[in-house]
Short mmCIF file of C-alpha atoms in Angstrom, two decimals:
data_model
loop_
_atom_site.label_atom_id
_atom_site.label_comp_id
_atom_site.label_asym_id
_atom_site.label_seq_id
_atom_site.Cartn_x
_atom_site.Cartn_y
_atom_site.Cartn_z
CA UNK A 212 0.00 0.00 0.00
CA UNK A 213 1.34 3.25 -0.85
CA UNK A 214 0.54 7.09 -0.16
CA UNK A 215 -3.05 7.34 -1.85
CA UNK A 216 -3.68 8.68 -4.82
CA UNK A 217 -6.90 9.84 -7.27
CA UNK A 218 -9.07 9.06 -8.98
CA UNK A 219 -10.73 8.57 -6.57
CA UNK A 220 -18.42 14.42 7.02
CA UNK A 221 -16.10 15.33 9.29
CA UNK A 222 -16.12 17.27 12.22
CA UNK A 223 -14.16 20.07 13.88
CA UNK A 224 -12.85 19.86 16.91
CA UNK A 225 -14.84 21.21 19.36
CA UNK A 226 -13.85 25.61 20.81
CA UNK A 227 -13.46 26.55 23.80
CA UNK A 228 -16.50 28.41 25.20
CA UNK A 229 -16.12 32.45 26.48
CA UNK A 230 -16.00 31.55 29.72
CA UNK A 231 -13.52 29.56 29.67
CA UNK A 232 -11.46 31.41 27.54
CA UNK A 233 -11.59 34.36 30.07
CA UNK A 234 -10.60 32.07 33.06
CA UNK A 235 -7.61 30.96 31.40
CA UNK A 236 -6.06 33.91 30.20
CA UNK A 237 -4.62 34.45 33.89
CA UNK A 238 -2.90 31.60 33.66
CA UNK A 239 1.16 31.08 33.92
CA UNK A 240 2.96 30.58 30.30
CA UNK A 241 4.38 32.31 27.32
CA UNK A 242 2.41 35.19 26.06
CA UNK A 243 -0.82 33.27 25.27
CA UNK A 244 -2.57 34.31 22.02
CA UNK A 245 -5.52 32.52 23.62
CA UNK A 246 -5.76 31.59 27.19
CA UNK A 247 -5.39 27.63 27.26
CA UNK A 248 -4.18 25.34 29.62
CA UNK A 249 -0.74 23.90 29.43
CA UNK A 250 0.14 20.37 28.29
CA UNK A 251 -0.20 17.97 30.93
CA UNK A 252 1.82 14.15 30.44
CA UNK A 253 1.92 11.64 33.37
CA UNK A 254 5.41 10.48 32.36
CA UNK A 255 6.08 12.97 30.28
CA UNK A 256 7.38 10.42 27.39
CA UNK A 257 6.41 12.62 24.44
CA UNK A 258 7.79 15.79 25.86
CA UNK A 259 10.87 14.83 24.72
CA UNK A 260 12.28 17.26 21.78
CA UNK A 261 13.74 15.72 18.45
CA UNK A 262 18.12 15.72 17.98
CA UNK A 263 19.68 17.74 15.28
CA UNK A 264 17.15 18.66 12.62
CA UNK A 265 17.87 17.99 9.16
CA UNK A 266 10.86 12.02 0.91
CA UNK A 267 10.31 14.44 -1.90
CA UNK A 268 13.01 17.33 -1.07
CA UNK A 269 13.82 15.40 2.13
CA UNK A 270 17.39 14.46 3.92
CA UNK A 271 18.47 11.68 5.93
CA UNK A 272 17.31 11.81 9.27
CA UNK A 273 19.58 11.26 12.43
CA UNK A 274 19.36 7.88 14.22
CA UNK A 275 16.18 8.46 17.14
CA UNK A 276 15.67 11.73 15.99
CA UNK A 277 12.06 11.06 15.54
CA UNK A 278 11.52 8.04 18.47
CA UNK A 279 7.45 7.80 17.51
CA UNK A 280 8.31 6.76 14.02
CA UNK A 281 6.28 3.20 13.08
CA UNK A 282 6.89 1.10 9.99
CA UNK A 283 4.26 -1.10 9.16
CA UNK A 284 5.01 -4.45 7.21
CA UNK A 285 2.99 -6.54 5.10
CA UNK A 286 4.88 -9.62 4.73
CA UNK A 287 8.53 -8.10 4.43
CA UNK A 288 7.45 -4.98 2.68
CA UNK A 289 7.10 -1.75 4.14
CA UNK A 290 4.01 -0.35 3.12
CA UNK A 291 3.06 2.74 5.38
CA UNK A 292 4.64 4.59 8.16
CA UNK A 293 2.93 5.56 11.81
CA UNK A 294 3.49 7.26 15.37
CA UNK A 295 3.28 5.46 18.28
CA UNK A 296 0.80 7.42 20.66
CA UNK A 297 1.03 4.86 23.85
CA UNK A 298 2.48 1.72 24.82
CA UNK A 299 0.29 -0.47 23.14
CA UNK A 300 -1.05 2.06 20.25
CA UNK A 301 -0.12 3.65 17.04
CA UNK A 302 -2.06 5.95 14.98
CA UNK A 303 -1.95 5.42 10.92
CA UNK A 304 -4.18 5.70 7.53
CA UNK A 305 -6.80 3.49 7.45
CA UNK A 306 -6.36 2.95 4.03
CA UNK A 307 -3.11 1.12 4.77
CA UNK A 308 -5.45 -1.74 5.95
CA UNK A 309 -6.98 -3.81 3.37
CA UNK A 310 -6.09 -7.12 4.83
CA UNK A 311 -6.29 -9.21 7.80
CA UNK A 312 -4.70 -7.74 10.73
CA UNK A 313 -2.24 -11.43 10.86
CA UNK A 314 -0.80 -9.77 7.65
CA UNK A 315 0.90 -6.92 9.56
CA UNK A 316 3.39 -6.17 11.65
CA UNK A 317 4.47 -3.25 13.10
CA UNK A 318 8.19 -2.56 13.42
CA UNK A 319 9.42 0.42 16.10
CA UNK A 320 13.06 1.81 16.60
CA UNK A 321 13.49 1.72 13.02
CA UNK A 322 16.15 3.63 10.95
CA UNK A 323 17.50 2.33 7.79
CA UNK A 324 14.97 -0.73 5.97
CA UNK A 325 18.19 -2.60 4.90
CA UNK A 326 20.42 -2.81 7.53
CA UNK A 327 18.44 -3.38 10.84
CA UNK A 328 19.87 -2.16 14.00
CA UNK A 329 19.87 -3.56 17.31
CA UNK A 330 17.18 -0.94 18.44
CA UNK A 331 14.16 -2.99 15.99
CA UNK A 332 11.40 -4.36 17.53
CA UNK A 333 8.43 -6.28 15.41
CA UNK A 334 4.83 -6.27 16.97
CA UNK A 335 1.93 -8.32 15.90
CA UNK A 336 -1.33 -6.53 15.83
CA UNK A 337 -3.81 -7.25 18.36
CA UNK A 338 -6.75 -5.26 16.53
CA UNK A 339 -7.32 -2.10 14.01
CA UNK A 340 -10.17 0.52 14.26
CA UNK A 341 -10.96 2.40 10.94
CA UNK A 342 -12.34 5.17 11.99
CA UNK A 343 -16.58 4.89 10.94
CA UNK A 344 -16.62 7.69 8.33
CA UNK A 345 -13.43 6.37 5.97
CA UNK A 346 -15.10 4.91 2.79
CA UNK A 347 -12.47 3.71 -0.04
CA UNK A 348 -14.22 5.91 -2.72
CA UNK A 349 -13.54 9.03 0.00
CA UNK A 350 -10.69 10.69 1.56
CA UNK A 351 -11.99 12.18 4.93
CA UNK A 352 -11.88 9.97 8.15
CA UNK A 353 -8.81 8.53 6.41
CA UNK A 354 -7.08 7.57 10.01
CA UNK A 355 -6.90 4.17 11.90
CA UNK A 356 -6.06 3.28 15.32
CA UNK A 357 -3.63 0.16 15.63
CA UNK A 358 -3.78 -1.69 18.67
CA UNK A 359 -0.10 -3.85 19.45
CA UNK A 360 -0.43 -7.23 21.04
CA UNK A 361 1.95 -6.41 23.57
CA UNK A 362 3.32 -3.21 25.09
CA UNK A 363 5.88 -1.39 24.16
CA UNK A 364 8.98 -0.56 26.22
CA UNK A 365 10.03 2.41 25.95
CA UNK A 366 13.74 3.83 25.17
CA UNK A 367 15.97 6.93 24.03
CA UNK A 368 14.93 5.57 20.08
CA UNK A 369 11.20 4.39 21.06
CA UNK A 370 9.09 6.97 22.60
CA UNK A 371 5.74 8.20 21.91
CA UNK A 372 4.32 11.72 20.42
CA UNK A 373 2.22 13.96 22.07
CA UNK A 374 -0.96 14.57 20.84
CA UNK A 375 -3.46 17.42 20.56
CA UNK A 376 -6.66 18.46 22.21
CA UNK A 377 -9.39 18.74 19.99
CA UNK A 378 -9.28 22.92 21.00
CA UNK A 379 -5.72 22.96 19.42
CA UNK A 380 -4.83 24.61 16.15
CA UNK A 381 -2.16 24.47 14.37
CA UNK A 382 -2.07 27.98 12.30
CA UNK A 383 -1.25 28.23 8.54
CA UNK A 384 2.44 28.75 7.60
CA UNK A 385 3.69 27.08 10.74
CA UNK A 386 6.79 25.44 10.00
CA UNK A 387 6.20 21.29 10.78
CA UNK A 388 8.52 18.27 9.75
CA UNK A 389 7.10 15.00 7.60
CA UNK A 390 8.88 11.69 8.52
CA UNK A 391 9.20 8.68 6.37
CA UNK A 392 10.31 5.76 4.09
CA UNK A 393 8.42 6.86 1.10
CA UNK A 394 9.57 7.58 -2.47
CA UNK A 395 12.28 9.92 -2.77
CA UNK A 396 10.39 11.32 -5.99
CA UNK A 397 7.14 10.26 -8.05
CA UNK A 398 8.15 6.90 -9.05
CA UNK A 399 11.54 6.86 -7.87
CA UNK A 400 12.07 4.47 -4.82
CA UNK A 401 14.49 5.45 -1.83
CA UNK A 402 17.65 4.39 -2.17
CA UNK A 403 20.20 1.68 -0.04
CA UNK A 404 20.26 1.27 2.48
CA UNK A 405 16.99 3.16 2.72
CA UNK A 406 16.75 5.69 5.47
CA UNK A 407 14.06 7.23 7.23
CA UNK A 408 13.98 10.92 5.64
CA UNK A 409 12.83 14.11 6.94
CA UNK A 410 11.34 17.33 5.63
CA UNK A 411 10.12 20.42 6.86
CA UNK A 412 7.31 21.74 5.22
CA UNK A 413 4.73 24.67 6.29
CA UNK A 414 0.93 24.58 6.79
CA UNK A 415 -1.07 25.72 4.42
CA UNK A 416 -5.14 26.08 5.58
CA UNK A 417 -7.86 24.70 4.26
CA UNK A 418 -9.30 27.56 2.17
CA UNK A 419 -5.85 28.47 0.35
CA UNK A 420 -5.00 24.88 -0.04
CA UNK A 421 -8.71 24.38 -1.91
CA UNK A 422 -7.80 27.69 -4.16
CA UNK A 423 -4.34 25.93 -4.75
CA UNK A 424 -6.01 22.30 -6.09
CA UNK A 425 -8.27 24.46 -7.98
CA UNK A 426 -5.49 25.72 -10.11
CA UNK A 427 -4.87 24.01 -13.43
CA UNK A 428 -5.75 20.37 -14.07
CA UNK A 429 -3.74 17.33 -13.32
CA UNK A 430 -4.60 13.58 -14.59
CA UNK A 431 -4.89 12.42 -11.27
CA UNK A 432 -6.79 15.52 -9.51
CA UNK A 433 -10.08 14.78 -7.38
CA UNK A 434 -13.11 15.11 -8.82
CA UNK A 435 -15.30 18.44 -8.28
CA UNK A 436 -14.30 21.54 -6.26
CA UNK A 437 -12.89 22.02 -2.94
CA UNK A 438 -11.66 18.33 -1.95
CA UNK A 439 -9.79 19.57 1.06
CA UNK A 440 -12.37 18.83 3.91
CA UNK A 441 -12.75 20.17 7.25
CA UNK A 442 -10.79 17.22 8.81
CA UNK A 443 -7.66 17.92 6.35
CA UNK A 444 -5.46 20.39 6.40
CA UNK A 445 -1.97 20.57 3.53
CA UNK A 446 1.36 21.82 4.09
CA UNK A 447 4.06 22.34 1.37
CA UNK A 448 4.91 24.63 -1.18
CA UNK A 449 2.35 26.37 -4.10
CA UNK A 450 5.52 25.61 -6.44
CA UNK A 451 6.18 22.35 -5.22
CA UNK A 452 9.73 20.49 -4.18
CA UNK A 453 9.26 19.26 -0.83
CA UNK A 454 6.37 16.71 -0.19
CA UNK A 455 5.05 13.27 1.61
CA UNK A 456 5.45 10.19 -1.58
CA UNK A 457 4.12 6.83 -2.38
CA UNK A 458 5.23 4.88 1.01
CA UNK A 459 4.83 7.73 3.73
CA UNK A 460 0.91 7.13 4.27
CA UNK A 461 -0.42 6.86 8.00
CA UNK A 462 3.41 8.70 9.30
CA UNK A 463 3.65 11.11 10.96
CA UNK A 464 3.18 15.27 10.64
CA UNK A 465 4.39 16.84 13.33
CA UNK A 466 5.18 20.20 15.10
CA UNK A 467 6.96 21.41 17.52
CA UNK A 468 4.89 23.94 19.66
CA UNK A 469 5.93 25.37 23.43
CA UNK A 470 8.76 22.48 23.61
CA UNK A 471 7.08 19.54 22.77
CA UNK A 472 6.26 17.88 19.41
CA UNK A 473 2.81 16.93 18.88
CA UNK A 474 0.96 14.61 15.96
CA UNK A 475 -0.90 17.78 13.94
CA UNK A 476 -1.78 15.06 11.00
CA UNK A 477 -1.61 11.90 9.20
CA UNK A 478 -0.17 11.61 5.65
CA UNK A 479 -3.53 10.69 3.45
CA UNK A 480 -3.38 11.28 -0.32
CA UNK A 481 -1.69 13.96 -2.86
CA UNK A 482 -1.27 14.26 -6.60
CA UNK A 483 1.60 12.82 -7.55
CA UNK A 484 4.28 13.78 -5.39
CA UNK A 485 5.14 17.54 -4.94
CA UNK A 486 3.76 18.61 -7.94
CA UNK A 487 2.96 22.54 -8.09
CA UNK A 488 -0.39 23.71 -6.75
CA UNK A 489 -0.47 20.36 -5.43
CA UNK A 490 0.70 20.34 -1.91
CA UNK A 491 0.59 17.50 0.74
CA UNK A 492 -2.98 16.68 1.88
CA UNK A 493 -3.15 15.23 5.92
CA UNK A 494 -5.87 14.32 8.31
CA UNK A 495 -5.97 16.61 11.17
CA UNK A 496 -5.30 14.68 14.80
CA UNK A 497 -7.69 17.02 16.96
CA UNK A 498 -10.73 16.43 15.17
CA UNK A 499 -10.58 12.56 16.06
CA UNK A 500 -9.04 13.18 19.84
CA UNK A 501 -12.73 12.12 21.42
CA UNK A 502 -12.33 9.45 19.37
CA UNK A 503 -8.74 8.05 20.17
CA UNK A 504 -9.55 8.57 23.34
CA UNK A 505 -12.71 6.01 23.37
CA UNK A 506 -10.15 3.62 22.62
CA UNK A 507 -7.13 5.10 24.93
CA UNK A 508 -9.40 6.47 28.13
CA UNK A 509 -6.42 6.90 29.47
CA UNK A 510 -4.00 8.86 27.07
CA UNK A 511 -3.45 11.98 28.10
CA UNK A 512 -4.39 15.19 25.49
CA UNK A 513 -1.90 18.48 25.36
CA UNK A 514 -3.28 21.71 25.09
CA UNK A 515 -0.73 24.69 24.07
CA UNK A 516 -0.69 28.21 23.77
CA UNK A 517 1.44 29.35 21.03
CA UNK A 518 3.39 32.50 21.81
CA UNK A 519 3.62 35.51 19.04
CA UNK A 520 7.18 34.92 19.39
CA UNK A 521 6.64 31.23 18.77
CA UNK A 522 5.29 31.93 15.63
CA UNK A 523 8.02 33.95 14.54
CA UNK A 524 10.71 31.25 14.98
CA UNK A 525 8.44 28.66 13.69
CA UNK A 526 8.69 30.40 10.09
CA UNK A 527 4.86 32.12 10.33
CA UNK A 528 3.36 35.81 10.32
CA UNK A 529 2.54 36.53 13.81
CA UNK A 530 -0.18 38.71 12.02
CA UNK A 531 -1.14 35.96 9.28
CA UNK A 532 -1.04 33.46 11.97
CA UNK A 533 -2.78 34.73 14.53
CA UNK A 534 -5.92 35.69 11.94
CA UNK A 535 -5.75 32.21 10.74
CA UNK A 536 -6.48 31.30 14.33
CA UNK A 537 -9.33 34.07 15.02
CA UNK A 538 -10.56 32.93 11.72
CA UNK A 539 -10.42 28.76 11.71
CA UNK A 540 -12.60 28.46 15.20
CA UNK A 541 -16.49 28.75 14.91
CA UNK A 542 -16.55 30.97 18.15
CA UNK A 543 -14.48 33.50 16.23
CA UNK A 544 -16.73 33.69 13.19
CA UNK A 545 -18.10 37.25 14.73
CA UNK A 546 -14.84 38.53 13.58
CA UNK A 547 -15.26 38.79 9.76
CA UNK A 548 -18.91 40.22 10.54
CA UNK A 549 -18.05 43.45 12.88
CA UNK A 550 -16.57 46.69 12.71
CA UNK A 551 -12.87 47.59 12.42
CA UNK A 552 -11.64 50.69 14.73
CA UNK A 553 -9.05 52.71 13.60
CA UNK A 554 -6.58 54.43 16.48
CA UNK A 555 -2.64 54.66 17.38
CA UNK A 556 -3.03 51.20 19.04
CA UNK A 557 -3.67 49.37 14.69
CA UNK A 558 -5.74 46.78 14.60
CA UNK A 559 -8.74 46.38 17.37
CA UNK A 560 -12.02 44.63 16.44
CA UNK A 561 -15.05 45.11 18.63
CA UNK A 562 -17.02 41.75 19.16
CA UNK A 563 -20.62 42.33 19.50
CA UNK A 564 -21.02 39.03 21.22
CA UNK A 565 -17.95 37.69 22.52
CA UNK A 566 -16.49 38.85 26.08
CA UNK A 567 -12.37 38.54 24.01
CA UNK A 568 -10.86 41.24 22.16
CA UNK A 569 -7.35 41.20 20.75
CA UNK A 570 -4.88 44.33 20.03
CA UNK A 571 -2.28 44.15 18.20
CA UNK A 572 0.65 47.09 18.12
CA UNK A 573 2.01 47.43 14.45
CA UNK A 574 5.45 49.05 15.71
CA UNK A 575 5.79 45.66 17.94
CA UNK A 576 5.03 42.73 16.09
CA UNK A 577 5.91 40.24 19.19
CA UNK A 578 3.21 41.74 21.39
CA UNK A 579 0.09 40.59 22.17
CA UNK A 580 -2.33 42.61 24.15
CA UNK A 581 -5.12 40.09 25.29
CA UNK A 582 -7.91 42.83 26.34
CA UNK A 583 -11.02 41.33 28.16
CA UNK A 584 -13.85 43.37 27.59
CA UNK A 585 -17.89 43.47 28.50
CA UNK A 586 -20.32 42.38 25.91
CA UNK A 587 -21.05 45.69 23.52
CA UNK A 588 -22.79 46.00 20.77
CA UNK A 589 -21.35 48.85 18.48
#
């Protein structure tokens, strides 16, 4: 099985309500663009940060750089890639899995396919969950849970990743890092002794991405208008280079965010391999957190605030960032519909209905004036 390709009702995670937005905002942490609460990790296994940072546009990757890295077998072949989210679980594609679960394994502490280290464990598969809404004639709910029939141990190479909240979001032009085995380009395998490869890519949303796949014509393009759903999100480049390939389905998409990496996606499906106006397409984690967590009751969920100055060194507009933000969550959809006040202080919306107003000062990109206000109608 490789990364999924054409021809050929998801939901959002849920926002956090006024009230508690208000009550958080006193709390401890780097210059909150909205007041959540910090991570929280009984062992704190995934807080771990990758080594040395170094696919389509990829480079090798550094020996247990990237500890939650899964390759999943079918017989001897790799076939798909996956994070390890607990001792017992991983998180993939669920189009990986068209067989019996007896016809996978799942190998862990893996770096180069042809020359085995000491570090590689195999695990039989106990059970896989599909998630309900993934159909093989769609692309949304495209993510599957993998139960191991043992636990793993963990180690400096083995370790799980952290995952997201169903609040968080991960704003557009964020700088994030694809991990895999995959096809080096379209058609063109990865070469002895095959190692895992790495490349950073940024987000692109939902709305830009759709604009971007409606851009010129491809043989392999999805049928009809807009095919990036609200459980997707891309990341890439509008002129191509760097991308996920045929082999890196179900790995990992990850980003580092207030010092610990966490699982923003799931490599799903693309056209071709990083093909211009054709960027990466990934399932977003938060949207299914209620639903890993059915399975895992008792994995624990980070919640972040990302700092202005965050964004900066992640590679994103504080300013581009932060509206992505005000303008991806349903409680912020009052934005785009009120009035815009001018003044020496820039940019200040008035919400007629929200108790949250943000400032931002031009001459001071890094700051973040979180303002709470009473409700007004103007």
């Amino acid at each position: 099985m490789s990364r999924r390709y054409h021809p050929f009702p998801c939901d959002e995670g849920p926002s956090a309500d006024v009230d508690s937005i208000v009550a958080d905002a006193g709390l401890p942490g780097p210059s909150p663009v909205l007041g959540i609460l910090p991570s929280y990790n009984a062992a704190g296994a995934c807080e771990q940060p990758k080594g040395s940072p170094r696919i389509v546009g990829g480079n090798d990757a550094k020996n247990g750089s990237w500890p939650w890295q899964v390759s999943i077998r079918e017989g001897s072949n790799h076939i798909c890639g996956g994070s390890l989210i607990a001792e017992s679980w991983v998180v993939s594609a669920a189009h990986c899995f068209n067989g019996d679960k007896s016809a996978y394994l799942v190998n862990l502490g893996e770096y180069q396919l042809l020359n085995p280290s000491e570090s590689l464990v195999s695990f039989p598969i106990k059970e896989i969950y599909r998630h309900p809404s993934y159909t093989d004639i769609g692309f949304s709910g495209d993510i599957a849970l993998v139960e191991l029939e043992t636990p793993v141990k963990f180690n400096s190479v083995i370790r799980p990743i952290c995952l997201p909240a169903s609040s968080v979001e991960f704003p557009s032009g964020m700088e994030c890092w694809v991990t895999g085995w995959g096809d080096t380009q379209y058609g063109g395998s990865l070469t002895a002794p095959k190692t895992l490869q790495e490349v950073q890519v940024p987000l692109i949303d939902r709305d830009t991405c759709n604009s971007l796949f409606n851009t010129g014509s491809y043989p392999d393009d999805p049928q009809g208008i807009n095919p990036i759903k609200q459980d997707m999100i891309c990341a890439g480049y509008p002129q191509g280079e760097k991308d996920a390939c045929q082999g890196d389905s179900g790995g990992p998409l990850v980003c580092e965010w207030d010092s610990a990496w966490l699982l923003a996606g799931v490599v799903s499906w693309g056209v071709e391999c990083a093909r211009p106006n054709r960027p990466g397409v990934y399932i977003l984690l938060p949207p299914y957190a209620d639903w890993i967590q059915g399975y895992v009751p008792t994995i624990p969920f980070t919640v972040r605030s990302m700092s202005v100055m965050q964004l900066n060194s992640a590679g994103a507009s504080p300013l581009g960032a932060l509206r992505n933000i005000l303008g991806a969550s349903p409680i912020h959809t009052t934005l785009k519909q009120t009035k815009r006040i001018g003044g020496p202080l820039g940019l200040l919306r008035a919400l007629s209905h929200c108790l949250v107003c943000l400032c931002l000062v031009p001459a001071l990109p890094a700051m973040l004036l979180l303002v709470v206000a009473v409700p007004m109608i103007l």
